[in-house]
Amino acid sequence: MGYKVAIVGATGNVGHEMLNILAERQFPVDEIVALASRRSLGSEVSFGDTTLTTKDLDTFDFAGWDMALFAVGSEATKIYAPKAAAAGCLVIDNSSLYRYDPQIPLIVPEVNPEAIADYKNKMIIANPNCSTAQMVVALKPLHDRARIKRVVVSTYQSVSGGGKEAIDELWDQTKSIYNPTDSKPPKKFTKQIAFNVIPHIDVFMEDGSTKEEWKMVVETKKIIDPSIKVTATCVRVPVFVGHSESVNIEFEDFLDEDEARDILREAPGVMVIDKREDGGYVSPIECVGDFATFISRIRQDSTVENGLNLWCVSDNLRKGAALNAVQIAELYGREILKKG
Ligand SMILES: NC(=O)c1ccc[n+]([C@@H]2O[C@H](COP(=O)([O-])OP(=O)(O)OC[C@H]3O[C@@H](n4cnc5c(N)ncnc54)[C@H](OP(=O)(O)O)[C@@H]3O)[C@@H](O)[C@H]2O)c1
């Protein structure tokens, strides 16, 4: 026996990946529906070997559906997620709209699966920001062993984190560099992204940080431990898919780099590729389409008492969004509905 599942935003980057991952992981589906805006009405999306015809989210009735995986941005989520939840359909949401609501669980299944119990507060579960999801998968097992005091993270985030238009902008601008008569000024990004990097993702906050940086701070606290201090610098880079992070961690207790490597090798969702030789680490292009969060360059930071550095890479459309949402759906099925 399986579930009735709605994919909301099925024509988008994350929606496509949600459909792929449900099929790849043989999620027990009895019925599945692809929803998007009226613009996409009738367009086709793939689910395994089958083709789904996209329906209009605005007129869809969620009554009788077990779960809806949302990937439509905060504005549309604000309108449609409460409707789905009121109809008794669990919402698993990829937008940032509900992440900071104390009533709503923010879940990374490898890290805080116990938070699933709070689904019943509002019938909504939030998925974290892409950069947070991959980082907390690596931090949690290290925190359990040596208690993290502070994290300094710099991100190298791919353009797919900004949606379909952002991918097109990098592609078009890259081509236009070789054809100066066809100039493509920035639209989605604030500056040229082709052959450049931009230290600005989401809006600026009063303290000078950006909202993307703020999200990493607040979400890490909510998912792992409010006592962990995080400072982040989030940077957009001209990579299509795959976010990378340079992470510096300060612990309460000493943690040797070899022990950290062993802990991470055993950690769920983590793959350690860490050879101190040419190419003995993972770059974003190699993580595309994978489920794992890859950790490389694990090394002691001797400039602080108990410090460690590492490099963390993951497919942002997968662990950063679609995979994590499907894992939450699996958890909900296993722990709450107990059908699958
Ligand atoms: N990309 C990432 O790495 C990532 C990571 C974590 C979270 N997220 C979040 O996931 C969400 C989707 O991101 P994405 O990258 O997939 O964006 P995207 O590629 O731009 O796709 C957006 C999707 O939302 C649909 N949509 C937009 N407005 C709608 C409306 N008013 N009614 C119905 N459908 C509407 C679009 O349908 P049409 O095709 O019909 O316009 C499309 O299916 C966003 O909240 C994003 O912040 C993304």
Short mmCIF file of C-alpha atoms and ligand atoms in Angstrom, two decimals:
data_model
loop_
_atom_site.label_atom_id
_atom_site.label_comp_id
_atom_site.label_asym_id
_atom_site.label_seq_id
_atom_site.Cartn_x
_atom_site.Cartn_y
_atom_site.Cartn_z
CA MET A 1 0.00 0.00 0.00
CA GLY A 2 1.36 3.40 -0.95
CA TYR A 3 0.59 7.09 -0.68
CA LYS A 4 -1.17 9.77 -2.66
CA VAL A 5 1.51 12.39 -3.31
CA ALA A 6 1.26 15.86 -4.85
CA ILE A 7 4.36 17.55 -6.29
CA VAL A 8 3.79 21.28 -6.10
CA GLY A 9 6.11 23.19 -8.45
CA ALA A 10 6.67 20.10 -10.58
CA THR A 11 7.98 22.12 -13.55
CA GLY A 12 10.78 23.73 -11.52
CA ASN A 13 14.31 22.55 -10.78
CA VAL A 14 13.47 21.18 -7.35
CA GLY A 15 10.15 19.75 -8.55
CA HIS A 16 11.91 17.78 -11.31
CA GLU A 17 14.39 16.40 -8.80
CA MET A 18 11.60 15.46 -6.38
CA LEU A 19 9.96 13.38 -9.12
CA ASN A 20 13.30 11.78 -10.07
CA ILE A 21 14.16 10.93 -6.48
CA LEU A 22 10.74 9.50 -5.61
CA ALA A 23 11.15 7.19 -8.61
CA GLU A 24 14.82 6.36 -7.89
CA ARG A 25 14.09 5.50 -4.26
CA GLN A 26 10.94 3.58 -5.21
CA PHE A 27 8.88 5.63 -2.82
CA PRO A 28 5.58 3.79 -2.33
CA VAL A 29 3.25 5.87 -4.50
CA ASP A 30 -0.35 4.89 -5.22
CA GLU A 31 -1.15 8.08 -7.05
CA ILE A 32 0.95 11.11 -7.94
CA VAL A 33 -0.03 14.50 -9.33
CA ALA A 34 2.20 17.21 -10.83
CA LEU A 35 1.07 20.77 -10.01
CA ALA A 36 2.38 24.15 -11.16
CA SER A 37 1.04 27.54 -12.17
CA ARG A 38 -1.60 27.98 -14.85
CA ARG A 39 1.25 28.93 -17.22
CA SER A 40 2.34 25.29 -17.23
CA LEU A 41 -1.10 23.73 -17.48
CA GLY A 42 -0.86 20.64 -19.69
CA SER A 43 2.94 20.59 -19.89
CA GLU A 44 4.54 17.19 -19.28
CA VAL A 45 7.02 16.04 -16.64
CA SER A 46 8.62 12.63 -16.16
CA PHE A 47 8.12 10.34 -13.19
CA GLY A 48 10.22 7.22 -13.71
CA ASP A 49 8.97 5.63 -16.91
CA THR A 50 5.69 7.50 -16.88
CA THR A 51 4.76 10.98 -18.03
CA LEU A 52 2.56 13.24 -15.92
CA THR A 53 0.52 16.10 -17.30
CA THR A 54 0.80 19.17 -15.12
CA LYS A 55 -2.34 20.46 -13.43
CA ASP A 56 -3.18 23.92 -12.11
CA LEU A 57 -2.31 24.33 -8.43
CA ASP A 58 -4.91 27.08 -8.06
CA THR A 59 -7.88 24.77 -8.67
CA PHE A 60 -6.50 21.60 -7.10
CA ASP A 61 -8.32 20.00 -4.16
CA PHE A 62 -5.90 18.41 -1.65
CA ALA A 63 -8.61 16.48 0.22
CA GLY A 64 -7.74 12.78 0.34
CA TRP A 65 -4.05 13.32 -0.53
CA ASP A 66 -1.48 12.06 2.02
CA MET A 67 1.32 14.53 1.37
CA ALA A 68 2.29 17.47 -0.81
CA LEU A 69 5.93 18.27 -1.52
CA PHE A 70 6.04 22.03 -2.14
CA ALA A 71 8.73 23.80 -4.23
CA VAL A 72 7.09 27.01 -5.42
CA GLY A 73 8.66 29.86 -3.45
CA SER A 74 7.28 31.65 -0.40
CA GLU A 75 4.57 33.73 -2.08
CA ALA A 76 2.71 30.82 -3.63
CA THR A 77 3.39 28.66 -0.57
CA LYS A 78 1.69 31.23 1.64
CA ILE A 79 -1.50 30.87 -0.40
CA TYR A 80 -1.59 27.13 -1.07
CA ALA A 81 0.20 25.36 1.81
CA PRO A 82 -2.44 26.30 4.41
CA LYS A 83 -5.15 25.02 2.03
CA ALA A 84 -3.40 21.65 1.67
CA ALA A 85 -2.76 21.40 5.42
CA ALA A 86 -6.39 22.29 6.23
CA ALA A 87 -7.47 19.46 3.92
CA GLY A 88 -5.42 17.01 6.03
CA CYS A 89 -2.58 16.70 3.51
CA LEU A 90 0.89 16.95 5.08
CA VAL A 91 2.91 19.79 3.53
CA ILE A 92 6.67 19.34 3.20
CA ASP A 93 7.84 22.79 2.18
CA ASN A 94 11.06 23.87 0.47
CA SER A 95 10.53 27.61 0.80
CA SER A 96 11.79 29.62 3.76
CA LEU A 97 8.28 30.71 4.76
CA TYR A 98 7.76 28.37 7.73
CA ARG A 99 11.32 27.46 8.74
CA TYR A 100 11.53 29.87 11.65
CA ASP A 101 8.06 29.24 13.08
CA PRO A 102 8.68 27.51 16.44
CA GLN A 103 5.53 25.44 15.90
CA ILE A 104 6.81 23.99 12.66
CA PRO A 105 9.52 21.33 12.64
CA LEU A 106 12.59 22.00 10.47
CA ILE A 107 13.98 18.59 9.67
CA VAL A 108 17.10 17.00 8.24
CA PRO A 109 16.33 13.31 8.73
CA GLU A 110 19.95 12.27 9.47
CA VAL A 111 20.16 14.96 12.17
CA ASN A 112 16.85 15.57 13.99
CA PRO A 113 14.32 12.93 12.91
CA GLU A 114 12.64 13.13 16.32
CA ALA A 115 11.26 16.56 15.37
CA ILE A 116 8.76 14.77 13.10
CA ALA A 117 6.42 14.44 16.10
CA ASP A 118 5.63 18.16 15.79
CA TYR A 119 4.17 17.71 12.30
CA LYS A 120 0.73 17.69 13.88
CA ASN A 121 1.00 21.28 15.13
CA LYS A 122 0.18 22.66 11.67
CA MET A 123 0.43 19.68 9.27
CA ILE A 124 3.49 21.44 7.82
CA ILE A 125 7.16 20.42 7.95
CA ALA A 126 9.87 22.75 6.68
CA ASN A 127 12.93 21.80 4.67
CA PRO A 128 16.05 23.84 5.43
CA ASN A 129 18.03 26.12 3.16
CA CYS A 130 20.29 24.21 0.78
CA SER A 131 23.51 25.44 2.40
CA THR A 132 22.32 24.56 5.88
CA ALA A 133 21.16 21.05 4.97
CA GLN A 134 24.52 19.81 3.75
CA MET A 135 26.46 21.52 6.54
CA VAL A 136 24.40 20.12 9.43
CA VAL A 137 24.72 16.57 8.09
CA ALA A 138 28.48 16.94 8.59
CA LEU A 139 28.35 18.93 11.84
CA LYS A 140 25.95 16.73 13.84
CA PRO A 141 28.16 13.64 14.32
CA LEU A 142 31.12 15.88 15.20
CA HIS A 143 29.00 17.85 17.66
CA ASP A 144 27.89 14.61 19.34
CA ARG A 145 31.54 13.69 19.93
CA ALA A 146 33.26 17.00 20.82
CA ARG A 147 30.55 19.73 21.24
CA ILE A 148 30.81 22.49 18.66
CA LYS A 149 31.27 26.01 20.05
CA ARG A 150 31.60 28.02 16.86
CA VAL A 151 31.46 27.56 13.09
CA VAL A 152 32.89 29.89 10.46
CA VAL A 153 31.56 28.97 7.03
CA SER A 154 32.11 30.40 3.55
CA THR A 155 29.92 29.07 0.78
CA TYR A 156 30.44 28.69 -2.95
CA GLN A 157 26.84 28.32 -4.12
CA SER A 158 25.76 27.24 -7.59
CA VAL A 159 23.29 29.23 -9.65
CA SER A 160 20.63 26.47 -9.59
CA GLY A 161 19.96 27.55 -6.01
CA GLY A 162 18.32 30.62 -7.59
CA GLY A 163 15.86 28.67 -9.77
CA LYS A 164 15.38 28.16 -13.51
CA GLU A 165 15.99 31.79 -14.50
CA ALA A 166 19.31 31.85 -12.70
CA ILE A 167 20.54 28.81 -14.61
CA ASP A 168 19.51 30.43 -17.90
CA GLU A 169 21.32 33.64 -16.96
CA LEU A 170 24.64 31.87 -16.39
CA TRP A 171 24.23 29.89 -19.61
CA ASP A 172 23.27 32.90 -21.76
CA GLN A 173 25.89 35.20 -20.24
CA THR A 174 28.63 32.60 -20.68
CA LYS A 175 27.78 32.27 -24.38
CA SER A 176 27.55 36.04 -24.79
CA ILE A 177 31.10 36.54 -23.50
CA TYR A 178 32.26 34.99 -26.79
CA ASN A 179 29.80 37.06 -28.79
CA PRO A 180 30.09 40.70 -27.61
CA THR A 181 27.31 41.86 -29.98
CA ASP A 182 24.86 39.75 -27.93
CA SER A 183 25.44 41.25 -24.49
CA LYS A 184 23.40 39.78 -21.59
CA PRO A 185 23.28 42.22 -18.67
CA PRO A 186 22.48 40.84 -15.20
CA LYS A 187 18.77 40.34 -14.44
CA LYS A 188 18.41 37.66 -11.78
CA PHE A 189 21.82 38.41 -10.26
CA THR A 190 23.08 41.82 -9.14
CA LYS A 191 26.29 41.57 -11.17
CA GLN A 192 27.60 39.47 -14.03
CA ILE A 193 27.76 35.85 -12.83
CA ALA A 194 29.61 34.35 -15.81
CA PHE A 195 33.35 34.17 -15.01
CA ASN A 196 32.71 36.02 -11.76
CA VAL A 197 31.69 35.43 -8.12
CA ILE A 198 29.11 37.49 -6.19
CA PRO A 199 29.26 37.83 -2.38
CA HIS A 200 25.54 38.46 -2.07
CA ILE A 201 22.63 35.97 -1.88
CA ASP A 202 19.14 37.09 -0.85
CA VAL A 203 18.47 40.51 0.71
CA PHE A 204 20.69 42.51 3.05
CA MET A 205 19.89 42.55 6.78
CA GLU A 206 20.38 45.49 9.13
CA ASP A 207 23.66 44.16 10.53
CA GLY A 208 25.24 43.93 7.05
CA SER A 209 24.85 40.19 6.66
CA THR A 210 22.59 38.77 3.96
CA LYS A 211 19.44 36.77 4.60
CA GLU A 212 21.12 33.65 3.18
CA GLU A 213 23.85 34.02 5.82
CA TRP A 214 21.28 34.65 8.55
CA LYS A 215 19.41 31.51 7.49
CA MET A 216 22.51 29.36 8.00
CA VAL A 217 22.92 30.76 11.52
CA VAL A 218 19.31 30.41 12.64
CA GLU A 219 18.62 27.08 10.96
CA THR A 220 21.75 25.39 12.33
CA LYS A 221 20.66 26.41 15.83
CA LYS A 222 17.12 25.12 15.30
CA ILE A 223 18.21 21.81 13.79
CA ILE A 224 21.23 20.89 15.95
CA ASP A 225 21.70 23.04 19.03
CA PRO A 226 20.91 26.70 19.86
CA SER A 227 24.25 27.02 21.65
CA ILE A 228 26.29 26.67 18.44
CA LYS A 229 27.59 30.03 17.18
CA VAL A 230 27.70 30.33 13.39
CA THR A 231 29.08 33.08 11.19
CA ALA A 232 28.64 32.74 7.44
CA THR A 233 29.65 34.40 4.19
CA CYS A 234 27.53 33.21 1.27
CA VAL A 235 28.87 33.59 -2.26
CA ARG A 236 27.30 32.78 -5.63
CA VAL A 237 29.71 31.16 -8.07
CA PRO A 238 29.40 30.31 -11.79
CA VAL A 239 28.66 26.63 -11.22
CA PHE A 240 25.37 25.17 -12.46
CA VAL A 241 24.70 22.58 -9.74
CA GLY A 242 26.46 21.72 -6.47
CA HIS A 243 27.15 23.89 -3.47
CA SER A 244 30.57 23.86 -1.77
CA GLU A 245 31.45 25.10 1.70
CA SER A 246 34.68 25.80 3.51
CA VAL A 247 33.87 25.07 7.15
CA ASN A 248 36.00 25.99 10.16
CA ILE A 249 34.84 24.43 13.43
CA GLU A 250 35.87 25.17 17.01
CA PHE A 251 35.00 22.49 19.56
CA GLU A 252 34.75 22.33 23.37
CA ASP A 253 36.88 19.17 23.39
CA PHE A 254 39.87 18.20 21.32
CA LEU A 255 39.00 16.23 18.19
CA ASP A 256 41.81 14.69 16.23
CA GLU A 257 41.52 14.95 12.43
CA ASP A 258 41.83 11.16 12.03
CA GLU A 259 39.03 10.55 14.51
CA ALA A 260 36.89 13.19 12.79
CA ARG A 261 37.48 11.40 9.47
CA ASP A 262 36.43 8.07 11.03
CA ILE A 263 33.31 9.62 12.59
CA LEU A 264 32.30 11.18 9.30
CA ARG A 265 32.91 7.90 7.40
CA GLU A 266 30.29 6.27 9.65
CA ALA A 267 27.85 9.20 9.56
CA PRO A 268 24.55 8.77 7.70
CA GLY A 269 24.33 10.69 4.43
CA VAL A 270 28.06 11.48 4.41
CA MET A 271 30.76 10.23 2.04
CA VAL A 272 34.37 11.02 2.91
CA ILE A 273 36.76 11.50 -0.02
CA ASP A 274 39.91 12.82 1.57
CA LYS A 275 43.24 11.91 0.05
CA ARG A 276 46.08 14.38 0.39
CA GLU A 277 47.06 14.18 -3.25
CA ASP A 278 46.11 15.79 -6.58
CA GLY A 279 42.38 15.34 -7.09
CA GLY A 280 41.88 13.55 -3.76
CA TYR A 281 38.86 15.68 -2.85
CA VAL A 282 35.40 16.33 -4.27
CA SER A 283 34.47 19.31 -6.42
CA PRO A 284 30.85 20.31 -7.11
CA ILE A 285 30.68 18.88 -10.62
CA GLU A 286 31.29 15.41 -9.17
CA CYS A 287 28.43 15.53 -6.69
CA VAL A 288 25.66 16.20 -9.23
CA GLY A 289 22.94 13.56 -9.13
CA ASP A 290 24.28 11.99 -5.94
CA PHE A 291 22.52 11.56 -2.62
CA ALA A 292 25.58 12.01 -0.40
CA THR A 293 27.15 15.05 1.18
CA PHE A 294 30.86 14.76 0.39
CA ILE A 295 33.51 15.76 2.90
CA SER A 296 37.13 16.38 1.94
CA ARG A 297 40.18 18.31 3.18
CA ILE A 298 39.65 17.38 6.86
CA ARG A 299 42.50 18.91 8.81
CA GLN A 300 43.40 20.34 12.17
CA ASP A 301 43.21 24.11 12.61
CA SER A 302 46.08 24.78 14.98
CA THR A 303 45.32 28.51 15.28
CA VAL A 304 42.63 27.80 17.90
CA GLU A 305 42.55 25.39 20.84
CA ASN A 306 40.27 22.71 19.38
CA GLY A 307 39.86 23.52 15.71
CA LEU A 308 39.15 21.62 12.54
CA ASN A 309 38.73 22.62 8.88
CA LEU A 310 36.80 20.73 6.24
CA TRP A 311 35.38 21.06 2.74
CA CYS A 312 31.75 20.08 2.21
CA VAL A 313 30.10 19.55 -1.19
CA SER A 314 26.59 18.42 -2.09
CA ASP A 315 24.00 18.57 -4.87
CA ASN A 316 21.89 21.54 -3.77
CA LEU A 317 18.87 20.38 -5.75
CA ARG A 318 19.08 17.02 -3.98
CA LYS A 319 20.27 17.11 -0.34
CA GLY A 320 19.69 20.86 -0.35
CA ALA A 321 16.06 20.49 -1.39
CA ALA A 322 14.40 17.53 -3.17
CA LEU A 323 16.21 14.62 -1.51
CA ASN A 324 15.74 16.05 1.96
CA ALA A 325 12.03 16.57 1.24
CA VAL A 326 11.66 12.97 0.04
CA GLN A 327 13.55 11.71 3.10
CA ILE A 328 11.08 13.62 5.28
CA ALA A 329 8.23 12.00 3.33
CA GLU A 330 9.81 8.58 3.96
CA LEU A 331 10.16 9.40 7.66
CA TYR A 332 6.54 10.54 7.85
CA GLY A 333 5.41 7.35 6.11
CA ARG A 334 7.53 5.14 8.39
CA GLU A 335 6.90 6.88 11.70
CA ILE A 336 3.44 8.38 11.37
CA LEU A 337 1.36 6.81 8.59
CA LYS A 338 3.12 3.42 8.88
CA LYS A 339 1.80 2.29 5.52
CA GLY A 340 4.96 2.23 3.41
N1 LIG B 1 17.12 25.35 -5.97
C1 LIG B 1 17.59 25.07 -4.76
O1 LIG B 1 18.78 24.70 -4.55
C2 LIG B 1 16.68 25.18 -3.60
C3 LIG B 1 17.12 24.69 -2.39
C4 LIG B 1 16.29 24.79 -1.28
C5 LIG B 1 15.06 25.36 -1.44
N2 LIG B 1 14.64 25.83 -2.63
C6 LIG B 1 13.32 26.42 -2.73
O2 LIG B 1 12.47 25.59 -3.52
C7 LIG B 1 11.51 26.42 -4.19
C8 LIG B 1 11.54 26.15 -5.68
O3 LIG B 1 12.84 26.41 -6.18
P1 LIG B 1 13.25 26.01 -7.67
O4 LIG B 1 14.71 26.19 -7.72
O5 LIG B 1 12.67 24.71 -8.08
O6 LIG B 1 12.51 27.18 -8.51
P2 LIG B 1 12.12 27.21 -10.06
O7 LIG B 1 13.00 26.29 -10.84
O8 LIG B 1 12.09 28.62 -10.44
O9 LIG B 1 10.64 26.60 -10.12
C9 LIG B 1 9.55 27.25 -9.49
C10 LIG B 1 8.32 26.35 -9.55
O10 LIG B 1 7.27 26.99 -8.82
C11 LIG B 1 6.11 27.10 -9.65
N3 LIG B 1 5.38 28.31 -9.28
C12 LIG B 1 5.87 29.55 -9.09
N4 LIG B 1 4.86 30.39 -8.74
C13 LIG B 1 3.73 29.66 -8.73
C14 LIG B 1 2.36 29.95 -8.47
N5 LIG B 1 1.94 31.19 -8.13
N6 LIG B 1 1.47 28.94 -8.54
C15 LIG B 1 1.85 27.70 -8.87
N7 LIG B 1 3.13 27.36 -9.13
C16 LIG B 1 4.06 28.34 -9.07
C17 LIG B 1 6.67 27.17 -11.06
O11 LIG B 1 5.66 26.81 -11.96
P3 LIG B 1 5.68 27.39 -13.47
O12 LIG B 1 6.72 26.58 -14.20
O13 LIG B 1 4.29 27.08 -13.92
O14 LIG B 1 6.00 28.84 -13.38
C18 LIG B 1 7.78 26.11 -10.95
O15 LIG B 1 7.23 24.82 -11.03
C19 LIG B 1 11.85 27.85 -3.77
O16 LIG B 1 11.10 28.17 -2.62
C20 LIG B 1 13.30 27.77 -3.40
O17 LIG B 1 13.68 28.78 -2.51
C21 LIG B 1 15.42 25.74 -3.73
#
